[in-house]
Tab-separated table of C-alpha atoms in Angstrom:
chain	number	residue	atom	x	y	z
W	281	MET	CA	110.126	45.121	122.915
W	282	ASN	CA	112.161	45.855	126.160
W	283	ASP	CA	112.046	49.376	125.664
W	284	TYR	CA	107.970	48.885	126.268
W	285	LEU	CA	108.625	46.851	129.076
W	286	LEU	CA	110.874	49.370	131.279
W	287	ILE	CA	108.055	52.113	130.724
W	288	PHE	CA	105.101	49.577	131.417
W	289	LYS	CA	106.912	48.672	134.766
W	290	ALA	CA	108.268	52.127	135.720
W	291	LEU	CA	104.362	53.489	135.230
W	292	SER	CA	102.858	50.009	137.268
W	293	HIS	CA	103.134	52.388	140.058
W	294	LYS	CA	100.637	54.825	141.950
W	295	THR	CA	103.937	56.762	142.890
W	296	ARG	CA	105.676	56.935	139.755
W	297	LEU	CA	102.941	57.402	137.642
W	298	GLN	CA	101.664	60.615	139.940
W	299	ILE	CA	105.393	62.109	139.474
W	300	VAL	CA	105.124	61.368	135.600
W	301	LEU	CA	101.725	63.470	135.895
W	302	MET	CA	103.022	66.262	138.526
W	303	LEU	CA	106.251	66.667	136.219
W	304	ARG	CA	103.715	66.901	132.834
W	305	LYS	CA	102.545	70.412	135.680
W	306	LYS	CA	106.260	71.716	136.727
W	307	SER	CA	109.566	70.723	136.409
W	308	LEU	CA	110.243	70.064	140.016
W	309	CYS	CA	113.031	69.034	141.800
W	310	VAL	CA	112.959	65.929	144.365
W	311	HIS	CA	112.899	67.906	147.756
W	312	GLN	CA	109.367	68.992	145.935
W	313	ILE	CA	108.532	65.699	145.003
W	314	THR	CA	109.211	64.610	148.107
W	315	GLU	CA	107.137	67.240	150.334
W	316	LEU	CA	103.953	66.743	148.092
W	317	VAL	CA	104.215	63.029	147.680
W	318	GLY	CA	105.076	62.701	151.628
W	319	CYS	CA	107.380	59.755	150.631
W	320	SER	CA	111.265	59.718	151.907
W	321	MET	CA	113.805	61.346	149.719
W	322	ALA	CA	115.295	57.895	149.333
W	323	THR	CA	111.731	56.487	147.710
W	324	ILE	CA	111.371	59.564	145.609
W	325	SER	CA	114.973	59.587	144.046
W	326	THR	CA	114.532	55.322	143.163
W	327	HIS	CA	111.335	56.076	141.889
W	328	LEU	CA	112.955	58.779	139.866
W	329	LYS	CA	115.770	56.694	138.740
W	330	ILE	CA	113.146	53.952	137.265
W	331	LEU	CA	111.588	56.588	135.383
W	332	LYS	CA	114.687	58.080	133.722
W	333	ASP	CA	115.473	54.583	133.514
W	334	ALA	CA	112.574	54.239	131.216
W	335	ASN	CA	113.097	57.238	129.440
W	336	LEU	CA	110.253	59.012	130.900
W	337	ILE	CA	111.685	61.576	132.896
W	338	ILE	CA	114.672	63.619	132.079
W	339	SER	CA	117.078	66.024	134.817
W	340	GLU	CA	118.859	69.160	134.546
W	341	LYS	CA	121.148	70.508	137.192
W	342	VAL	CA	119.790	74.297	137.937
W	343	ASP	CA	122.754	75.655	140.771
W	344	GLN	CA	122.737	73.271	143.715
W	345	HIS	CA	119.094	71.671	142.543
W	346	VAL	CA	118.458	68.925	140.133
W	347	TYR	CA	114.994	69.401	138.661
W	348	TYR	CA	112.822	66.679	136.174
W	349	LYS	CA	110.560	67.049	134.021
W	350	THR	CA	109.240	64.614	131.516
W	351	ASN	CA	111.324	63.738	128.115
W	352	CYS	CA	109.160	65.347	125.418
W	353	VAL	CA	112.511	65.624	123.284
W	354	ASN	CA	110.568	63.098	120.885
W	355	CYS	CA	107.480	63.905	121.340
W	356	GLY	CA	105.584	63.906	117.748
W	357	GLU	CA	101.845	64.803	116.954
W	358	ASN	CA	101.022	60.842	117.377
W	359	CYS	CA	102.580	60.467	121.117
W	360	TYR	CA	100.963	57.639	122.677
W	361	LEU	CA	102.261	58.739	126.119
W	362	CYS	CA	100.631	62.211	125.814
W	363	LYS	CA	97.552	60.721	124.464
W	364	ILE	CA	97.127	58.087	127.367
W	365	PHE	CA	98.216	60.860	129.946
W	366	ASP	CA	95.962	63.499	128.448
W	367	GLU	CA	93.137	61.080	128.433
W	368	MET	CA	93.509	60.098	131.662
W	369	LEU	CA	91.080	59.686	134.751
W	370	VAL	CA	92.931	60.336	137.767
W	371	ASP	CA	91.310	60.056	141.645
W	372	GLU	CA	90.423	62.645	143.677
W	373	GLY	CA	93.999	62.434	145.585
W	374	THR	CA	95.936	62.273	142.611
W	375	SER	CA	94.047	65.530	140.784
W	376	ARG	CA	94.330	67.932	144.570
W	377	LEU	CA	98.258	66.679	143.773
W	378	LEU	CA	98.264	68.197	140.568
W	379	ASP	CA	96.083	71.356	141.714
W	380	GLU	CA	98.543	71.447	144.337
W	381	VAL	CA	101.266	71.673	142.253
W	382	LYS	CA	100.552	74.176	139.755
W	383	LYS	CA	99.582	76.156	142.922
W	384	LYS	CA	102.249	75.782	144.773
W	385	TYR	CA	105.618	75.972	142.646
W	386	SER	CA	105.861	78.895	139.855
W	387	GLY	CA	107.645	78.488	137.193
W	388	GLU	CA	107.537	76.905	133.908
W	389	ILE	CA	104.431	74.251	133.025
W	390	HIS	CA	105.681	72.040	130.909
W	391	ASN	CA	103.873	70.358	127.709
W	392	CYS	CA	105.405	68.331	124.949
W	393	PRO	CA	106.405	70.075	121.785
W	394	LYS	CA	103.026	69.353	119.919
W	395	LYS	CA	101.351	71.036	122.156
W	396	ARG	CA	103.511	74.494	121.981
W	397	THR	CA	103.404	74.719	118.351
W	398	SER	CA	99.438	74.669	118.716
W	399	SER	CA	99.013	77.264	120.884
């Protein structure tokens, strides 16, 4: 039950929810997230730690940067979180933020394994 409490706590903050939604689109590093969201690097780092503790995101070091992406390692066809995110209606500001992520940063579009196999 504690795992669920960590997930709900992590997703209860708008900025953290926006970060997860962005990371579902692209793998990003802290300075990219900071630039997009408009918070300080320390604030974003705190949000990322909470998301990592809830096992919602994972990180990978590439050269001098640490890139974050959603944790879809154990994601399966019945992943309830992906279903919630896929069906979520977002406000206009979040929608613009997600569009900016796709336009501004090239690279992998991060999807859960079930989506990769169906395309």
